[in-house]
Amino acid sequence: MSDQRSNDDNAMRRNRTVGLACAGLFVTMIGAAYAAVPLYNLFCQVTGFGGTTQVAEAASDLVIDRPITIRFDGNVNHTLNWKFKPVQRSVTMKMGESAQIAYTATNTGADLSVGTSVFNVTPNEAGAYFNKLECFCFTEQALAPGESVEMPVVFFIDPDMDKDPELKHVKEITLSYTFFPVDEPEQPVAARAVQPADETKL
């Protein structure tokens, strides 16, 4: 009888240990799932993977003679009633030189709408050298019906790109943005006072 009770106790301890291990594994997997997105974004920002650009705190202190042409592309998801396009289609500059361009967005719908953009550059490998000093990326933009806004982008191409053997042949880089609707805007954006279109300052 004593042996049976001992065996039962051991079995219960084993079951409890297995249960705790499974619960711990479940919690770990949930945590890993939530961490995966920011870790992936960090990886993309550091490496330029998938055409992700870099964020710079200051302009380059080195400008070299190698010219590079930057082409600009603008797209809108079909569920967002906006027109979105670059003010100019391209600019040719020296590597290390800073440039400022702008995109314009216009709400062609009948209601206030909020959009946010995603972006990438091609060729993808150039993302590691494309540095933005100012950008509207991932910033929610609210537009009243008929309202237009001009959004600047300030950037430079890291001169170290000239040392990358995979990019020696590259003479052009395309910067592309796509705007998507925001279903649940952040409170500061949603609370913004709506300005009549004819009073909007660009």
PDB file of C-alpha atoms in Angstrom:
ATOM      1  CA  MET A   1       0.000   0.000   0.000  1.00  0.00           C
ATOM      2  CA  SER A   2       2.843   2.319   0.902  1.00  0.00           C
ATOM      3  CA  ASP A   3       4.551   1.569  -2.410  1.00  0.00           C
ATOM      4  CA  GLN A   4       1.348   2.360  -4.321  1.00  0.00           C
ATOM      5  CA  ARG A   5       0.992   5.721  -2.533  1.00  0.00           C
ATOM      6  CA  SER A   6       4.633   6.509  -3.265  1.00  0.00           C
ATOM      7  CA  ASN A   7       4.171   5.672  -6.940  1.00  0.00           C
ATOM      8  CA  ASP A   8       1.063   7.872  -7.081  1.00  0.00           C
ATOM      9  CA  ASP A   9       2.951  10.769  -5.468  1.00  0.00           C
ATOM     10  CA  ASN A  10       5.804  10.392  -7.948  1.00  0.00           C
ATOM     11  CA  ALA A  11       3.368  10.335 -10.855  1.00  0.00           C
ATOM     12  CA  MET A  12       1.657  13.488  -9.575  1.00  0.00           C
ATOM     13  CA  ARG A  13       5.019  15.245  -9.210  1.00  0.00           C
ATOM     14  CA  ARG A  14       5.986  14.255 -12.758  1.00  0.00           C
ATOM     15  CA  ASN A  15       2.649  15.453 -14.121  1.00  0.00           C
ATOM     16  CA  ARG A  16       2.990  18.729 -12.227  1.00  0.00           C
ATOM     17  CA  THR A  17       6.519  19.208 -13.596  1.00  0.00           C
ATOM     18  CA  VAL A  18       5.387  18.495 -17.150  1.00  0.00           C
ATOM     19  CA  GLY A  19       2.427  20.863 -16.731  1.00  0.00           C
ATOM     20  CA  LEU A  20       4.639  23.678 -15.463  1.00  0.00           C
ATOM     21  CA  ALA A  21       7.115  23.091 -18.282  1.00  0.00           C
ATOM     22  CA  CYS A  22       4.316  23.278 -20.862  1.00  0.00           C
ATOM     23  CA  ALA A  23       2.938  26.460 -19.297  1.00  0.00           C
ATOM     24  CA  GLY A  24       6.412  28.006 -19.306  1.00  0.00           C
ATOM     25  CA  LEU A  25       6.906  27.046 -22.942  1.00  0.00           C
ATOM     26  CA  PHE A  26       3.545  28.574 -23.844  1.00  0.00           C
ATOM     27  CA  VAL A  27       4.386  31.866 -22.129  1.00  0.00           C
ATOM     28  CA  THR A  28       7.795  31.914 -23.815  1.00  0.00           C
ATOM     29  CA  MET A  29       6.240  31.356 -27.245  1.00  0.00           C
ATOM     30  CA  ILE A  30       3.722  34.161 -26.693  1.00  0.00           C
ATOM     31  CA  GLY A  31       6.527  36.498 -25.641  1.00  0.00           C
ATOM     32  CA  ALA A  32       8.601  35.510 -28.653  1.00  0.00           C
ATOM     33  CA  ALA A  33       5.670  36.188 -30.975  1.00  0.00           C
ATOM     34  CA  TYR A  34       5.246  39.718 -29.603  1.00  0.00           C
ATOM     35  CA  ALA A  35       8.995  40.340 -29.751  1.00  0.00           C
ATOM     36  CA  ALA A  36       9.355  39.022 -33.300  1.00  0.00           C
ATOM     37  CA  VAL A  37       7.988  42.135 -35.033  1.00  0.00           C
ATOM     38  CA  PRO A  38      10.137  44.740 -33.252  1.00  0.00           C
ATOM     39  CA  LEU A  39      13.187  42.471 -33.508  1.00  0.00           C
ATOM     40  CA  TYR A  40      12.555  41.985 -37.227  1.00  0.00           C
ATOM     41  CA  ASN A  41      12.117  45.755 -37.689  1.00  0.00           C
ATOM     42  CA  LEU A  42      15.355  46.379 -35.801  1.00  0.00           C
ATOM     43  CA  PHE A  43      17.137  43.804 -37.954  1.00  0.00           C
ATOM     44  CA  CYS A  44      15.828  45.494 -41.118  1.00  0.00           C
ATOM     45  CA  GLN A  45      16.851  48.957 -39.905  1.00  0.00           C
ATOM     46  CA  VAL A  46      20.367  47.831 -39.020  1.00  0.00           C
ATOM     47  CA  THR A  47      21.018  45.761 -42.130  1.00  0.00           C
ATOM     48  CA  GLY A  48      18.827  47.445 -44.745  1.00  0.00           C
ATOM     49  CA  PHE A  49      17.206  44.051 -45.358  1.00  0.00           C
ATOM     50  CA  GLY A  50      14.241  44.188 -47.729  1.00  0.00           C
ATOM     51  CA  GLY A  51      15.056  47.723 -48.814  1.00  0.00           C
ATOM     52  CA  THR A  52      14.561  49.240 -45.361  1.00  0.00           C
ATOM     53  CA  THR A  53      16.232  52.637 -45.101  1.00  0.00           C
ATOM     54  CA  GLN A  54      18.303  54.003 -42.227  1.00  0.00           C
ATOM     55  CA  VAL A  55      17.616  56.911 -39.858  1.00  0.00           C
ATOM     56  CA  ALA A  56      20.416  59.451 -39.409  1.00  0.00           C
ATOM     57  CA  GLU A  57      20.760  62.072 -36.694  1.00  0.00           C
ATOM     58  CA  ALA A  58      23.028  64.339 -38.740  1.00  0.00           C
ATOM     59  CA  ALA A  59      24.066  64.929 -42.332  1.00  0.00           C
ATOM     60  CA  SER A  60      27.099  63.169 -43.757  1.00  0.00           C
ATOM     61  CA  ASP A  61      30.427  64.918 -43.186  1.00  0.00           C
ATOM     62  CA  LEU A  62      31.827  63.382 -46.379  1.00  0.00           C
ATOM     63  CA  VAL A  63      30.736  64.011 -49.972  1.00  0.00           C
ATOM     64  CA  ILE A  64      32.322  62.083 -52.841  1.00  0.00           C
ATOM     65  CA  ASP A  65      32.163  62.671 -56.599  1.00  0.00           C
ATOM     66  CA  ARG A  66      30.203  59.529 -57.477  1.00  0.00           C
ATOM     67  CA  PRO A  67      26.755  60.628 -58.710  1.00  0.00           C
ATOM     68  CA  ILE A  68      23.597  58.693 -57.910  1.00  0.00           C
ATOM     69  CA  THR A  69      20.077  59.270 -59.253  1.00  0.00           C
ATOM     70  CA  ILE A  70      17.170  58.833 -56.837  1.00  0.00           C
ATOM     71  CA  ARG A  71      13.776  58.149 -58.376  1.00  0.00           C
ATOM     72  CA  PHE A  72      10.555  58.638 -56.406  1.00  0.00           C
ATOM     73  CA  ASP A  73       7.405  56.544 -56.526  1.00  0.00           C
ATOM     74  CA  GLY A  74       4.073  57.020 -54.762  1.00  0.00           C
ATOM     75  CA  ASN A  75       1.192  54.550 -54.382  1.00  0.00           C
ATOM     76  CA  VAL A  76      -2.114  54.403 -52.512  1.00  0.00           C
ATOM     77  CA  ASN A  77      -3.995  51.332 -51.323  1.00  0.00           C
ATOM     78  CA  HIS A  78      -7.278  51.048 -53.241  1.00  0.00           C
ATOM     79  CA  THR A  79      -9.327  51.405 -50.028  1.00  0.00           C
ATOM     80  CA  LEU A  80      -7.957  54.902 -49.319  1.00  0.00           C
ATOM     81  CA  ASN A  81      -9.504  57.729 -51.361  1.00  0.00           C
ATOM     82  CA  TRP A  82      -6.315  59.737 -51.777  1.00  0.00           C
ATOM     83  CA  LYS A  83      -4.088  60.961 -54.543  1.00  0.00           C
ATOM     84  CA  PHE A  84      -0.426  60.676 -53.574  1.00  0.00           C
ATOM     85  CA  LYS A  85       2.618  61.470 -55.690  1.00  0.00           C
ATOM     86  CA  PRO A  86       6.110  62.973 -55.554  1.00  0.00           C
ATOM     87  CA  VAL A  87       6.493  66.649 -56.454  1.00  0.00           C
ATOM     88  CA  GLN A  88       9.462  65.673 -58.635  1.00  0.00           C
ATOM     89  CA  ARG A  89      10.183  62.296 -60.166  1.00  0.00           C
ATOM     90  CA  SER A  90      13.948  62.166 -59.656  1.00  0.00           C
ATOM     91  CA  VAL A  91      17.033  63.974 -58.435  1.00  0.00           C
ATOM     92  CA  THR A  92      20.706  63.377 -59.215  1.00  0.00           C
ATOM     93  CA  MET A  93      23.153  64.075 -56.401  1.00  0.00           C
ATOM     94  CA  LYS A  94      26.569  63.141 -55.102  1.00  0.00           C
ATOM     95  CA  MET A  95      26.949  60.434 -52.478  1.00  0.00           C
ATOM     96  CA  GLY A  96      27.078  62.062 -49.061  1.00  0.00           C
ATOM     97  CA  GLU A  97      25.194  65.138 -50.268  1.00  0.00           C
ATOM     98  CA  SER A  98      21.872  65.925 -48.537  1.00  0.00           C
ATOM     99  CA  ALA A  99      18.729  66.559 -50.556  1.00  0.00           C
ATOM    100  CA  GLN A 100      15.153  67.533 -49.753  1.00  0.00           C
ATOM    101  CA  ILE A 101      12.175  66.496 -51.857  1.00  0.00           C
ATOM    102  CA  ALA A 102       8.448  66.340 -51.153  1.00  0.00           C
ATOM    103  CA  TYR A 103       5.364  64.252 -51.787  1.00  0.00           C
ATOM    104  CA  THR A 104       1.816  65.614 -51.969  1.00  0.00           C
ATOM    105  CA  ALA A 105      -1.328  63.878 -50.747  1.00  0.00           C
ATOM    106  CA  THR A 106      -4.938  64.922 -51.407  1.00  0.00           C
ATOM    107  CA  ASN A 107      -8.088  63.461 -49.902  1.00  0.00           C
ATOM    108  CA  THR A 108     -10.465  62.882 -52.830  1.00  0.00           C
ATOM    109  CA  GLY A 109     -13.152  61.295 -50.651  1.00  0.00           C
ATOM    110  CA  ALA A 110     -16.217  62.800 -48.983  1.00  0.00           C
ATOM    111  CA  ASP A 111     -15.086  62.167 -45.381  1.00  0.00           C
ATOM    112  CA  LEU A 112     -12.080  62.860 -43.206  1.00  0.00           C
ATOM    113  CA  SER A 113      -9.645  59.975 -43.524  1.00  0.00           C
ATOM    114  CA  VAL A 114      -6.371  59.003 -41.923  1.00  0.00           C
ATOM    115  CA  GLY A 115      -3.496  57.295 -43.702  1.00  0.00           C
ATOM    116  CA  THR A 116      -0.046  56.025 -42.882  1.00  0.00           C
ATOM    117  CA  SER A 117       2.737  54.974 -45.212  1.00  0.00           C
ATOM    118  CA  VAL A 118       5.223  52.163 -45.601  1.00  0.00           C
ATOM    119  CA  PHE A 119       8.300  52.456 -47.769  1.00  0.00           C
ATOM    120  CA  ASN A 120      11.259  50.675 -49.288  1.00  0.00           C
ATOM    121  CA  VAL A 121      14.091  51.275 -51.711  1.00  0.00           C
ATOM    122  CA  THR A 122      15.300  49.241 -54.657  1.00  0.00           C
ATOM    123  CA  PRO A 123      17.688  47.674 -55.175  1.00  0.00           C
ATOM    124  CA  ASN A 124      17.128  46.248 -51.696  1.00  0.00           C
ATOM    125  CA  GLU A 125      20.851  46.205 -50.892  1.00  0.00           C
ATOM    126  CA  ALA A 126      20.911  50.008 -51.151  1.00  0.00           C
ATOM    127  CA  GLY A 127      18.667  50.287 -48.070  1.00  0.00           C
ATOM    128  CA  ALA A 128      21.703  49.986 -45.802  1.00  0.00           C
ATOM    129  CA  TYR A 129      23.117  53.205 -47.318  1.00  0.00           C
ATOM    130  CA  PHE A 130      19.937  55.268 -47.749  1.00  0.00           C
ATOM    131  CA  ASN A 131      19.797  57.614 -44.734  1.00  0.00           C
ATOM    132  CA  LYS A 132      16.774  59.742 -43.861  1.00  0.00           C
ATOM    133  CA  LEU A 133      17.116  62.882 -41.789  1.00  0.00           C
ATOM    134  CA  GLU A 134      13.412  63.771 -41.984  1.00  0.00           C
ATOM    135  CA  CYS A 135      10.470  61.673 -43.160  1.00  0.00           C
ATOM    136  CA  PHE A 136       6.719  61.206 -42.813  1.00  0.00           C
ATOM    137  CA  CYS A 137       7.197  57.424 -42.631  1.00  0.00           C
ATOM    138  CA  PHE A 138       4.805  55.645 -40.253  1.00  0.00           C
ATOM    139  CA  THR A 139       3.310  58.985 -39.150  1.00  0.00           C
ATOM    140  CA  GLU A 140      -0.467  59.100 -39.254  1.00  0.00           C
ATOM    141  CA  GLN A 141      -1.766  61.845 -41.546  1.00  0.00           C
ATOM    142  CA  ALA A 142      -5.365  63.068 -41.296  1.00  0.00           C
ATOM    143  CA  LEU A 143      -6.918  64.849 -44.275  1.00  0.00           C
ATOM    144  CA  ALA A 144     -10.318  66.503 -44.519  1.00  0.00           C
ATOM    145  CA  PRO A 145     -12.297  66.128 -47.760  1.00  0.00           C
ATOM    146  CA  GLY A 146     -10.479  68.023 -50.517  1.00  0.00           C
ATOM    147  CA  GLU A 147      -7.542  68.838 -48.253  1.00  0.00           C
ATOM    148  CA  SER A 148      -3.976  68.567 -49.548  1.00  0.00           C
ATOM    149  CA  VAL A 149      -0.694  68.419 -47.702  1.00  0.00           C
ATOM    150  CA  GLU A 150       2.952  68.495 -48.749  1.00  0.00           C
ATOM    151  CA  MET A 151       5.264  66.109 -46.915  1.00  0.00           C
ATOM    152  CA  PRO A 152       9.041  66.575 -47.075  1.00  0.00           C
ATOM    153  CA  VAL A 153      11.758  63.937 -47.090  1.00  0.00           C
ATOM    154  CA  VAL A 154      15.375  64.866 -46.312  1.00  0.00           C
ATOM    155  CA  PHE A 155      18.005  62.228 -47.037  1.00  0.00           C
ATOM    156  CA  PHE A 156      21.515  61.362 -48.195  1.00  0.00           C
ATOM    157  CA  ILE A 157      23.291  58.318 -49.593  1.00  0.00           C
ATOM    158  CA  ASP A 158      26.114  57.056 -47.389  1.00  0.00           C
ATOM    159  CA  PRO A 159      29.415  57.346 -49.317  1.00  0.00           C
ATOM    160  CA  ASP A 160      30.330  53.882 -47.994  1.00  0.00           C
ATOM    161  CA  MET A 161      28.038  52.535 -50.712  1.00  0.00           C
ATOM    162  CA  ASP A 162      30.884  53.275 -53.111  1.00  0.00           C
ATOM    163  CA  LYS A 163      32.951  50.625 -51.308  1.00  0.00           C
ATOM    164  CA  ASP A 164      30.299  47.901 -51.623  1.00  0.00           C
ATOM    165  CA  PRO A 165      31.286  45.614 -54.524  1.00  0.00           C
ATOM    166  CA  GLU A 166      27.662  44.468 -54.945  1.00  0.00           C
ATOM    167  CA  LEU A 167      26.552  48.058 -55.599  1.00  0.00           C
ATOM    168  CA  LYS A 168      29.450  49.295 -57.754  1.00  0.00           C
ATOM    169  CA  HIS A 169      27.277  49.110 -60.872  1.00  0.00           C
ATOM    170  CA  VAL A 170      24.225  50.847 -59.334  1.00  0.00           C
ATOM    171  CA  LYS A 171      23.504  54.294 -60.761  1.00  0.00           C
ATOM    172  CA  GLU A 172      19.872  54.635 -59.655  1.00  0.00           C
ATOM    173  CA  ILE A 173      17.903  53.993 -56.473  1.00  0.00           C
ATOM    174  CA  THR A 174      14.099  54.101 -56.290  1.00  0.00           C
ATOM    175  CA  LEU A 175      12.403  55.322 -53.102  1.00  0.00           C
ATOM    176  CA  SER A 176       8.824  54.078 -52.989  1.00  0.00           C
ATOM    177  CA  TYR A 177       5.989  54.880 -50.564  1.00  0.00           C
ATOM    178  CA  THR A 178       2.539  53.320 -50.269  1.00  0.00           C
ATOM    179  CA  PHE A 179      -0.224  54.885 -48.151  1.00  0.00           C
ATOM    180  CA  PHE A 180      -2.735  52.682 -46.337  1.00  0.00           C
ATOM    181  CA  PRO A 181      -5.897  53.654 -44.411  1.00  0.00           C
ATOM    182  CA  VAL A 182      -5.776  53.743 -40.606  1.00  0.00           C
ATOM    183  CA  ASP A 183      -8.933  52.165 -39.195  1.00  0.00           C
ATOM    184  CA  GLU A 184      -8.320  53.241 -35.590  1.00  0.00           C
ATOM    185  CA  PRO A 185      -6.253  56.453 -35.560  1.00  0.00           C
ATOM    186  CA  GLU A 186      -4.249  57.448 -32.524  1.00  0.00           C
ATOM    187  CA  GLN A 187      -6.178  59.857 -30.285  1.00  0.00           C
ATOM    188  CA  PRO A 188      -4.068  62.979 -31.082  1.00  0.00           C
ATOM    189  CA  VAL A 189      -4.765  62.516 -34.793  1.00  0.00           C
ATOM    190  CA  ALA A 190      -8.436  61.702 -34.361  1.00  0.00           C
ATOM    191  CA  ALA A 191      -8.927  64.747 -32.126  1.00  0.00           C
ATOM    192  CA  ARG A 192      -7.403  67.110 -34.675  1.00  0.00           C
ATOM    193  CA  ALA A 193      -9.672  70.017 -35.622  1.00  0.00           C
ATOM    194  CA  VAL A 194     -10.865  69.717 -39.192  1.00  0.00           C
ATOM    195  CA  GLN A 195      -9.774  72.691 -41.298  1.00  0.00           C
ATOM    196  CA  PRO A 196     -11.758  73.712 -44.379  1.00  0.00           C
ATOM    197  CA  ALA A 197      -9.906  72.788 -47.541  1.00  0.00           C
ATOM    198  CA  ASP A 198      -9.665  76.412 -48.736  1.00  0.00           C
ATOM    199  CA  GLU A 199      -7.923  77.415 -45.494  1.00  0.00           C
ATOM    200  CA  THR A 200      -5.327  74.658 -45.570  1.00  0.00           C
ATOM    201  CA  LYS A 201      -1.749  75.884 -45.767  1.00  0.00           C
ATOM    202  CA  LEU A 202       0.701  73.752 -47.695  1.00  0.00           C
TER     203      LEU A 202
END
